[in-house]
CSV table of C-alpha atoms in Angstrom, one decimal:
chain,number,residue,atom,x,y,z
A,1,UNK,CA,123.2,91.9,73.4
A,2,UNK,CA,119.8,90.2,74.0
A,3,UNK,CA,117.1,90.3,71.3
A,4,UNK,CA,113.6,91.3,72.3
A,5,UNK,CA,110.8,89.0,71.3
A,6,UNK,CA,107.1,89.4,71.6
A,7,UNK,CA,104.6,86.5,71.4
A,8,UNK,CA,100.9,87.2,71.0
A,9,UNK,CA,98.2,84.7,72.0
A,10,UNK,CA,94.4,84.9,72.8
A,11,UNK,CA,94.8,83.2,76.1
A,12,UNK,CA,96.4,80.1,77.7
A,13,UNK,CA,93.3,78.0,78.1
A,14,UNK,CA,93.7,74.3,77.3
A,15,UNK,CA,94.3,73.7,73.7
A,16,UNK,CA,97.0,72.4,71.3
A,17,UNK,CA,98.2,75.9,70.2
A,18,UNK,CA,98.4,77.1,73.8
A,19,UNK,CA,100.3,74.0,74.9
A,20,UNK,CA,102.6,74.3,71.9
A,21,UNK,CA,103.5,77.9,73.0
A,22,UNK,CA,104.2,76.9,76.6
A,23,UNK,CA,106.5,74.1,75.3
A,24,UNK,CA,108.3,76.4,73.0
A,25,UNK,CA,108.8,79.0,75.7
A,26,UNK,CA,110.2,76.4,78.0
A,27,UNK,CA,113.0,75.7,75.4
A,28,UNK,CA,114.0,79.3,74.6
A,29,UNK,CA,117.5,80.4,75.5
A,30,UNK,CA,116.8,83.3,77.9
A,31,UNK,CA,120.5,84.2,78.0
A,32,UNK,CA,120.0,85.3,74.3
A,33,UNK,CA,116.4,86.5,74.3
A,34,UNK,CA,114.1,88.7,76.4
A,35,UNK,CA,110.5,87.5,76.0
A,36,UNK,CA,107.3,89.5,76.4
A,37,UNK,CA,103.8,87.8,76.1
A,38,UNK,CA,100.6,89.6,75.1
A,39,UNK,CA,97.4,87.8,75.9
A,40,UNK,CA,93.9,89.1,75.0
A,41,UNK,CA,92.7,87.3,78.1
A,42,UNK,CA,95.1,86.6,80.9
A,43,UNK,CA,93.4,83.3,81.8
A,44,UNK,CA,94.0,79.6,81.3
A,45,UNK,CA,95.4,76.5,83.0
A,46,UNK,CA,98.8,77.0,81.3
A,47,UNK,CA,99.5,80.4,82.9
A,48,UNK,CA,101.1,78.6,85.8
A,49,UNK,CA,103.3,76.6,83.4
A,50,UNK,CA,105.1,79.6,81.8
A,51,UNK,CA,108.8,80.0,82.5
A,52,UNK,CA,109.5,82.7,85.1
A,53,UNK,CA,111.5,84.7,82.6
A,54,UNK,CA,108.4,85.4,80.5
A,55,UNK,CA,107.0,88.9,81.0
A,56,UNK,CA,103.2,89.2,80.6
A,57,UNK,CA,102.2,92.6,79.3
A,58,UNK,CA,99.3,94.6,80.9
A,59,UNK,CA,96.3,96.0,79.1
A,60,UNK,CA,95.4,99.6,78.2
A,61,UNK,CA,92.5,100.9,80.3
A,62,UNK,CA,90.1,101.1,77.3
A,63,UNK,CA,90.7,97.4,76.5
A,64,UNK,CA,89.9,96.5,80.2
A,65,UNK,CA,86.6,98.3,79.7
A,66,UNK,CA,86.1,96.6,76.3
A,67,UNK,CA,86.4,93.1,77.8
A,68,UNK,CA,83.6,93.7,80.3
A,69,UNK,CA,80.0,92.7,79.6
A,70,UNK,CA,78.3,94.6,76.7
A,71,UNK,CA,76.0,96.7,78.9
A,72,UNK,CA,78.7,97.6,81.4
A,73,UNK,CA,81.4,98.4,78.8
A,74,UNK,CA,79.0,100.6,76.7
A,75,UNK,CA,77.9,102.5,79.8
A,76,UNK,CA,81.5,103.3,80.7
A,77,UNK,CA,82.6,104.3,77.2
A,78,UNK,CA,79.5,106.6,76.8
A,79,UNK,CA,80.2,108.1,80.2
A,80,UNK,CA,83.7,109.0,79.0
A,81,UNK,CA,82.3,110.4,75.8
A,82,UNK,CA,84.0,107.6,73.8
A,83,UNK,CA,81.1,107.0,71.4
A,84,UNK,CA,83.3,105.3,68.7
A,85,UNK,CA,84.5,102.7,71.2
A,86,UNK,CA,80.9,102.2,72.4
A,87,UNK,CA,79.8,101.6,68.9
A,88,UNK,CA,82.7,99.2,68.2
A,89,UNK,CA,81.9,97.2,71.3
A,90,UNK,CA,78.2,96.9,70.3
A,91,UNK,CA,79.1,95.8,66.7
A,92,UNK,CA,81.6,93.3,68.0
A,93,UNK,CA,78.9,91.6,70.0
A,94,UNK,CA,76.2,91.8,67.3
A,95,UNK,CA,78.4,90.5,64.6
A,96,UNK,CA,79.7,87.6,66.7
A,97,UNK,CA,76.1,86.6,67.3
A,98,UNK,CA,75.0,87.0,63.7
A,99,UNK,CA,78.0,85.1,62.1
A,100,UNK,CA,77.6,81.5,63.1
A,101,UNK,CA,81.1,80.4,61.8
A,102,UNK,CA,83.4,81.3,64.8
A,103,UNK,CA,86.5,81.4,62.7
A,104,UNK,CA,85.1,83.8,60.2
A,105,UNK,CA,83.4,85.9,62.9
A,106,UNK,CA,86.8,86.4,64.6
A,107,UNK,CA,88.3,87.6,61.3
A,108,UNK,CA,85.4,89.9,60.5
A,109,UNK,CA,85.1,91.5,64.0
A,110,UNK,CA,88.8,92.3,64.4
A,111,UNK,CA,88.1,95.7,62.8
A,112,UNK,CA,86.0,96.5,65.8
A,113,UNK,CA,88.2,94.9,68.5
A,114,UNK,CA,91.4,96.6,67.3
A,115,UNK,CA,90.0,100.1,68.1
A,116,UNK,CA,90.3,99.2,71.8
A,117,UNK,CA,93.9,98.3,71.6
A,118,UNK,CA,96.9,100.7,71.5
A,119,UNK,CA,100.0,100.2,69.5
A,120,UNK,CA,102.7,98.9,71.8
A,121,UNK,CA,105.5,101.4,72.5
A,122,UNK,CA,108.4,99.0,72.7
A,123,UNK,CA,110.2,98.1,69.4
A,124,UNK,CA,110.9,94.4,69.1
A,125,UNK,CA,113.5,92.4,67.1
A,126,UNK,CA,110.7,90.0,66.3
A,127,UNK,CA,107.0,89.8,67.0
A,128,UNK,CA,105.2,86.5,66.7
A,129,UNK,CA,101.4,86.0,66.4
A,130,UNK,CA,101.4,82.5,67.7
A,131,UNK,CA,97.8,81.6,66.6
A,132,UNK,CA,95.9,82.3,63.4
A,133,UNK,CA,93.5,85.3,63.1
A,134,UNK,CA,93.6,87.9,65.9
A,135,UNK,CA,97.1,87.2,67.2
A,136,UNK,CA,98.5,87.7,63.8
A,137,UNK,CA,96.3,90.8,63.1
A,138,UNK,CA,97.5,92.3,66.4
A,139,UNK,CA,101.2,91.8,65.4
A,140,UNK,CA,100.6,93.5,62.0
A,141,UNK,CA,98.4,96.4,63.2
A,142,UNK,CA,99.6,97.1,66.8
A,143,UNK,CA,103.3,96.1,67.0
A,144,UNK,CA,106.5,97.8,65.9
A,145,UNK,CA,109.0,95.0,65.1
A,146,UNK,CA,111.9,94.5,62.7
A,147,UNK,CA,110.5,91.1,61.8
A,148,UNK,CA,106.9,89.8,62.0
A,149,UNK,CA,105.9,86.2,62.1
A,150,UNK,CA,102.5,84.5,61.9
A,151,UNK,CA,101.9,80.9,63.2
A,152,UNK,CA,99.2,78.8,61.7
A,153,UNK,CA,98.2,75.7,63.8
A,154,UNK,CA,95.5,74.3,61.6
A,155,UNK,CA,94.8,73.0,58.1
A,156,UNK,CA,93.8,76.2,56.4
A,157,UNK,CA,91.5,74.5,53.9
A,158,UNK,CA,89.4,73.0,56.6
A,159,UNK,CA,89.4,75.9,59.0
A,160,UNK,CA,86.4,78.0,57.8
A,161,UNK,CA,88.6,81.1,57.5
A,162,UNK,CA,88.3,83.4,54.5
A,163,UNK,CA,91.6,83.9,52.8
A,164,UNK,CA,90.7,87.3,51.4
A,165,UNK,CA,90.7,88.6,55.1
A,166,UNK,CA,94.1,87.1,55.8
A,167,UNK,CA,95.9,88.0,52.5
A,168,UNK,CA,96.6,91.7,53.3
A,169,UNK,CA,97.9,90.6,56.7
A,170,UNK,CA,100.0,87.7,55.5
A,171,UNK,CA,101.6,90.0,52.9
A,172,UNK,CA,103.0,92.1,55.8
A,173,UNK,CA,104.6,89.1,57.5
A,174,UNK,CA,108.2,88.1,57.0
A,175,UNK,CA,107.5,84.4,57.7
A,176,UNK,CA,104.3,82.3,57.9
A,177,UNK,CA,105.1,79.3,60.1
A,178,UNK,CA,102.9,76.2,60.3
A,179,UNK,CA,103.1,72.8,62.0
A,180,UNK,CA,103.2,70.1,59.3
A,181,UNK,CA,103.9,69.6,55.6
A,182,UNK,CA,100.2,69.0,54.9
A,183,UNK,CA,99.4,72.3,56.6
A,184,UNK,CA,102.1,74.0,54.6
A,185,UNK,CA,100.6,72.6,51.4
A,186,UNK,CA,97.2,73.9,52.3
A,187,UNK,CA,98.6,77.4,52.9
A,188,UNK,CA,100.4,77.2,49.6
A,189,UNK,CA,97.2,76.3,47.8
A,190,UNK,CA,95.5,79.5,49.1
A,191,UNK,CA,98.5,81.8,49.2
A,192,UNK,CA,100.7,80.7,46.3
A,193,UNK,CA,102.1,84.2,45.9
A,194,UNK,CA,103.4,84.0,49.4
A,195,UNK,CA,104.9,80.5,49.1
A,196,UNK,CA,108.5,81.7,49.8
A,197,UNK,CA,107.4,82.9,53.3
A,198,UNK,CA,106.0,79.6,54.4
A,199,UNK,CA,108.1,77.5,56.9
A,200,UNK,CA,107.4,74.3,58.8
A,201,UNK,CA,108.3,74.1,62.5
A,202,UNK,CA,106.8,71.1,64.3
A,203,UNK,CA,105.1,71.4,67.7
A,204,UNK,CA,107.7,71.0,70.5
A,205,UNK,CA,107.1,68.0,72.7
A,206,UNK,CA,109.5,66.7,75.4
A,207,UNK,CA,109.3,62.9,76.1
A,208,UNK,CA,111.4,63.4,79.3
A,209,UNK,CA,109.0,66.0,80.7
A,210,UNK,CA,105.9,63.9,79.7
A,211,UNK,CA,107.1,60.7,81.3
A,212,UNK,CA,108.0,62.6,84.5
A,213,UNK,CA,104.6,64.3,84.7
A,214,UNK,CA,102.7,61.0,83.9
A,215,UNK,CA,103.9,59.5,87.2
A,216,UNK,CA,101.9,62.0,89.3
A,217,UNK,CA,98.8,60.9,91.0
A,218,UNK,CA,95.3,61.6,89.5
A,219,UNK,CA,93.8,64.4,91.6
A,220,UNK,CA,90.3,63.0,91.9
A,221,UNK,CA,88.2,59.9,92.3
A,222,UNK,CA,88.4,58.8,88.7
A,223,UNK,CA,89.0,55.1,88.6
A,224,UNK,CA,90.6,53.3,85.7
A,225,UNK,CA,89.1,49.9,86.6
A,226,UNK,CA,90.9,47.0,85.0
A,227,UNK,CA,87.5,45.3,84.5
A,228,UNK,CA,86.8,47.9,81.7
A,229,UNK,CA,88.6,49.0,78.6
A,230,UNK,CA,89.5,52.5,79.5
A,231,UNK,CA,89.6,55.0,76.6
A,232,UNK,CA,90.9,58.5,76.8
A,233,UNK,CA,90.5,61.5,74.5
A,234,UNK,CA,92.3,64.9,75.1
A,235,UNK,CA,90.5,67.6,73.1
A,236,UNK,CA,88.7,70.9,73.2
A,237,UNK,CA,84.9,70.5,73.3
A,238,UNK,CA,84.3,72.0,69.9
A,239,UNK,CA,82.9,70.8,66.6
A,240,UNK,CA,86.2,70.2,64.8
A,241,UNK,CA,87.4,67.8,67.6
A,242,UNK,CA,84.5,65.4,66.9
A,243,UNK,CA,83.5,64.6,70.5
A,244,UNK,CA,79.9,64.2,69.3
A,245,UNK,CA,81.2,61.4,66.9
A,246,UNK,CA,82.9,59.8,69.9
A,247,UNK,CA,79.7,59.8,71.9
A,248,UNK,CA,77.8,58.1,69.0
A,249,UNK,CA,80.7,55.6,68.7
A,250,UNK,CA,80.5,54.9,72.5
A,251,UNK,CA,76.7,54.2,72.0
A,252,UNK,CA,77.6,51.6,69.3
A,253,UNK,CA,80.2,49.9,71.5
A,254,UNK,CA,77.9,49.8,74.6
A,255,UNK,CA,75.1,48.5,72.4
A,256,UNK,CA,77.3,45.5,71.4
A,257,UNK,CA,78.0,44.7,75.0
A,258,UNK,CA,81.5,46.1,75.3
A,259,UNK,CA,82.6,46.9,78.8
A,260,UNK,CA,84.1,50.4,78.3
A,261,UNK,CA,84.7,53.7,80.1
A,262,UNK,CA,85.5,56.7,77.9
A,263,UNK,CA,87.1,59.8,79.5
A,264,UNK,CA,87.4,63.1,77.7
A,265,UNK,CA,89.8,65.7,79.1
A,266,UNK,CA,89.0,69.2,78.0
A,267,UNK,CA,86.4,71.9,77.9
A,268,UNK,CA,84.8,74.3,75.4
A,269,UNK,CA,81.8,75.9,73.9
A,270,UNK,CA,80.0,72.6,73.0
A,271,UNK,CA,80.0,71.2,76.5
A,272,UNK,CA,76.3,71.7,77.1
A,273,UNK,CA,75.2,70.1,73.8
A,274,UNK,CA,77.6,67.2,74.4
A,275,UNK,CA,76.2,66.6,77.9
A,276,UNK,CA,72.7,66.6,76.3
A,277,UNK,CA,73.8,64.0,73.8
A,278,UNK,CA,75.3,61.8,76.5
A,279,UNK,CA,72.0,62.0,78.5
A,280,UNK,CA,69.9,61.3,75.4
A,281,UNK,CA,71.8,58.1,74.7
A,282,UNK,CA,71.9,57.2,78.5
A,283,UNK,CA,75.7,57.0,78.4
A,284,UNK,CA,76.3,58.6,81.8
A,285,UNK,CA,78.1,55.6,83.3
A,286,UNK,CA,80.2,55.1,80.2
A,287,UNK,CA,81.2,58.4,78.7
A,288,UNK,CA,82.5,61.1,81.1
A,289,UNK,CA,83.6,64.7,80.4
A,290,UNK,CA,86.2,65.3,83.0
A,291,UNK,CA,87.0,68.9,82.1
A,292,UNK,CA,90.4,70.5,81.7
A,293,UNK,CA,93.4,68.9,83.5
A,294,UNK,CA,96.5,70.9,83.8
A,295,UNK,CA,98.4,67.6,83.8
A,296,UNK,CA,96.6,65.2,81.5
A,297,UNK,CA,99.5,62.7,81.3
A,298,UNK,CA,98.6,60.4,84.2
A,299,UNK,CA,95.2,59.9,82.6
A,300,UNK,CA,96.7,59.1,79.2
A,301,UNK,CA,99.2,56.7,80.9
A,302,UNK,CA,96.4,54.8,82.6
A,303,UNK,CA,94.4,54.4,79.4
A,304,UNK,CA,94.1,51.2,77.4
A,305,UNK,CA,93.4,53.0,74.2
A,306,UNK,CA,93.8,56.7,73.1
A,307,UNK,CA,91.2,58.0,70.6
A,308,UNK,CA,91.4,61.2,68.5
A,309,UNK,CA,88.0,61.6,66.8
A,310,UNK,CA,88.8,65.0,65.1
A,311,UNK,CA,87.1,66.3,61.9
A,312,UNK,CA,90.3,68.2,61.2
A,313,UNK,CA,93.7,69.0,62.8
A,314,UNK,CA,96.9,70.8,62.0
A,315,UNK,CA,99.3,68.6,63.8
A,316,UNK,CA,97.9,67.2,67.0
A,317,UNK,CA,100.1,67.6,70.0
A,318,UNK,CA,97.8,65.2,71.9
A,319,UNK,CA,98.5,62.4,69.4
A,320,UNK,CA,102.3,62.9,69.9
A,321,UNK,CA,101.8,62.8,73.7
A,322,UNK,CA,99.9,59.6,73.5
A,323,UNK,CA,102.6,58.1,71.2
A,324,UNK,CA,105.2,59.1,73.8
A,325,UNK,CA,103.3,57.3,76.5
A,326,UNK,CA,103.0,54.2,74.1
A,327,UNK,CA,99.3,54.1,73.9
A,328,UNK,CA,97.5,52.1,71.2
A,329,UNK,CA,95.9,55.0,69.2
A,330,UNK,CA,92.8,55.3,67.0
A,331,UNK,CA,92.6,58.4,64.9
A,332,UNK,CA,90.0,59.5,62.3
A,333,UNK,CA,91.1,60.0,58.7
A,334,UNK,CA,91.4,63.7,58.8
A,335,UNK,CA,93.7,65.3,56.2
A,336,UNK,CA,96.8,65.4,58.3
A,337,UNK,CA,96.4,62.1,60.1
A,338,UNK,CA,99.0,60.4,58.0
A,339,UNK,CA,101.6,63.0,59.1
A,340,UNK,CA,101.6,61.3,62.5
A,341,UNK,CA,100.1,57.8,62.2
A,342,UNK,CA,101.1,54.9,60.0
A,343,UNK,CA,98.1,52.6,59.8
A,344,UNK,CA,98.8,49.3,61.5
A,345,UNK,CA,102.3,50.4,62.5
A,346,UNK,CA,102.0,52.9,65.3
A,347,UNK,CA,98.2,53.3,65.4
A,348,UNK,CA,95.0,52.8,63.5
A,349,UNK,CA,93.4,55.3,61.1
A,350,UNK,CA,89.7,54.9,60.7
A,351,UNK,CA,86.8,56.4,58.7
A,352,UNK,CA,85.6,59.7,60.1
A,353,UNK,CA,82.3,58.4,61.4
A,354,UNK,CA,80.9,56.8,64.6
A,355,UNK,CA,81.0,53.4,62.9
A,356,UNK,CA,84.6,53.8,61.8
A,357,UNK,CA,85.7,54.9,65.3
A,358,UNK,CA,84.0,52.1,67.0
A,359,UNK,CA,85.4,49.5,64.6
A,360,UNK,CA,88.9,50.8,65.2
A,361,UNK,CA,88.5,50.5,68.9
A,362,UNK,CA,87.1,47.0,68.6
A,363,UNK,CA,90.1,46.1,66.4
A,364,UNK,CA,92.5,47.1,69.1
A,365,UNK,CA,90.4,45.4,71.8
A,366,UNK,CA,90.2,42.1,70.0
A,367,UNK,CA,93.4,41.9,67.9
A,368,UNK,CA,96.0,41.6,70.7
A,369,UNK,CA,99.0,41.0,68.4
A,370,UNK,CA,98.2,44.2,66.6
A,371,UNK,CA,97.8,46.1,69.8
A,372,UNK,CA,101.2,44.7,71.1
A,373,UNK,CA,102.9,45.5,67.8
A,374,UNK,CA,101.7,49.1,67.9
A,375,UNK,CA,103.0,49.5,71.5
A,376,UNK,CA,106.4,47.9,70.6
A,377,UNK,CA,106.8,50.2,67.6
A,378,UNK,CA,106.0,53.3,69.6
A,379,UNK,CA,108.6,52.2,72.2
A,380,UNK,CA,111.4,52.5,69.6
A,381,UNK,CA,110.0,55.5,67.7
A,382,UNK,CA,112.0,58.8,68.0
A,383,UNK,CA,109.4,61.2,69.3
A,384,UNK,CA,111.1,64.2,70.9
A,385,UNK,CA,111.1,67.5,68.9
A,386,UNK,CA,113.0,69.8,71.3
A,387,UNK,CA,115.4,70.5,68.4
A,388,UNK,CA,112.7,72.3,66.5
A,389,UNK,CA,113.6,75.5,68.5
A,390,UNK,CA,116.7,75.8,66.3
A,391,UNK,CA,114.4,76.4,63.2
A,392,UNK,CA,112.9,79.4,65.1
A,393,UNK,CA,116.4,80.7,65.9
A,394,UNK,CA,117.3,80.5,62.2
A,395,UNK,CA,114.4,82.7,61.0
A,396,UNK,CA,115.0,85.1,63.9
């Protein structure tokens, strides 16, 4: 008899956690499992990549109202006499504006958001909150399941989250899964009393699929001209991904006369401020924000150098994808960088600063033996992690 699984995720917009979920769902044995998916927002470029066997759950009507603009949602709740929901919707907006730390605000405002969500009727064999914060809180508060699992995709120590909000939820989970040993250590540091629940399951990446997709044509007029050193970064446009550091690094490289073009694939809340920074430094011809690409692999394949300028990461799927496509890689020295890159062997780890990033890029541009050695080492490195799905089966 098939087991019933539920996965919970905010949305399927472009991001490492979202891509990790789609990759995992592509590996599940649907002869053994029925899979439902609850999304707080049924949007994102990865929606079209879901296996056809995945059933996306609908929303209760009051949540549909809740997700409308503040004025519209409050008017509808008050017209129905649902004063508590109107108040919750107001406080959700107010507190998200007052609390500047987005990670903490999501934790704090869950108490308002959850009032608009009903407990799901179906009883599951296992329910999995596949991203930290709201996804896990939903599984604990709104799902009936024999086993409950929370998935943490970031280094908890760097995340800005408050552990006293998570502790009562984590205590109700059967397992807390994270994506690297460094992330597991960080969780243990904050939740030592829950250490026996912490498991490591690496993000699932498929070299065969990535190589296949990398052969597709680029769907726009972006030209990777061989006259330039073409640099690619795949990242959400948010503070932790360090795109502002990349722009400052680009300024240093252009100032030294290097003939470069730097392409960033991704979107996010910082786009406007990053565009202003590009304009301020007059880097329009050199640094380009290309937006989200459903298939980023042809862009990575065409790059001369891949750069990950992050301030912190859990375990970067983008780095693994660049490794699979055998790109010389520059990564900043965030806490989990050494989980994926051996300096001078399969990439270069640099100081977390514009100067450090630019020096790493220069090193790969000028030290051709180093660049070739990195490419050769990546060609023989075992990089597929499809087998990680067995670890999930074990805890199910």
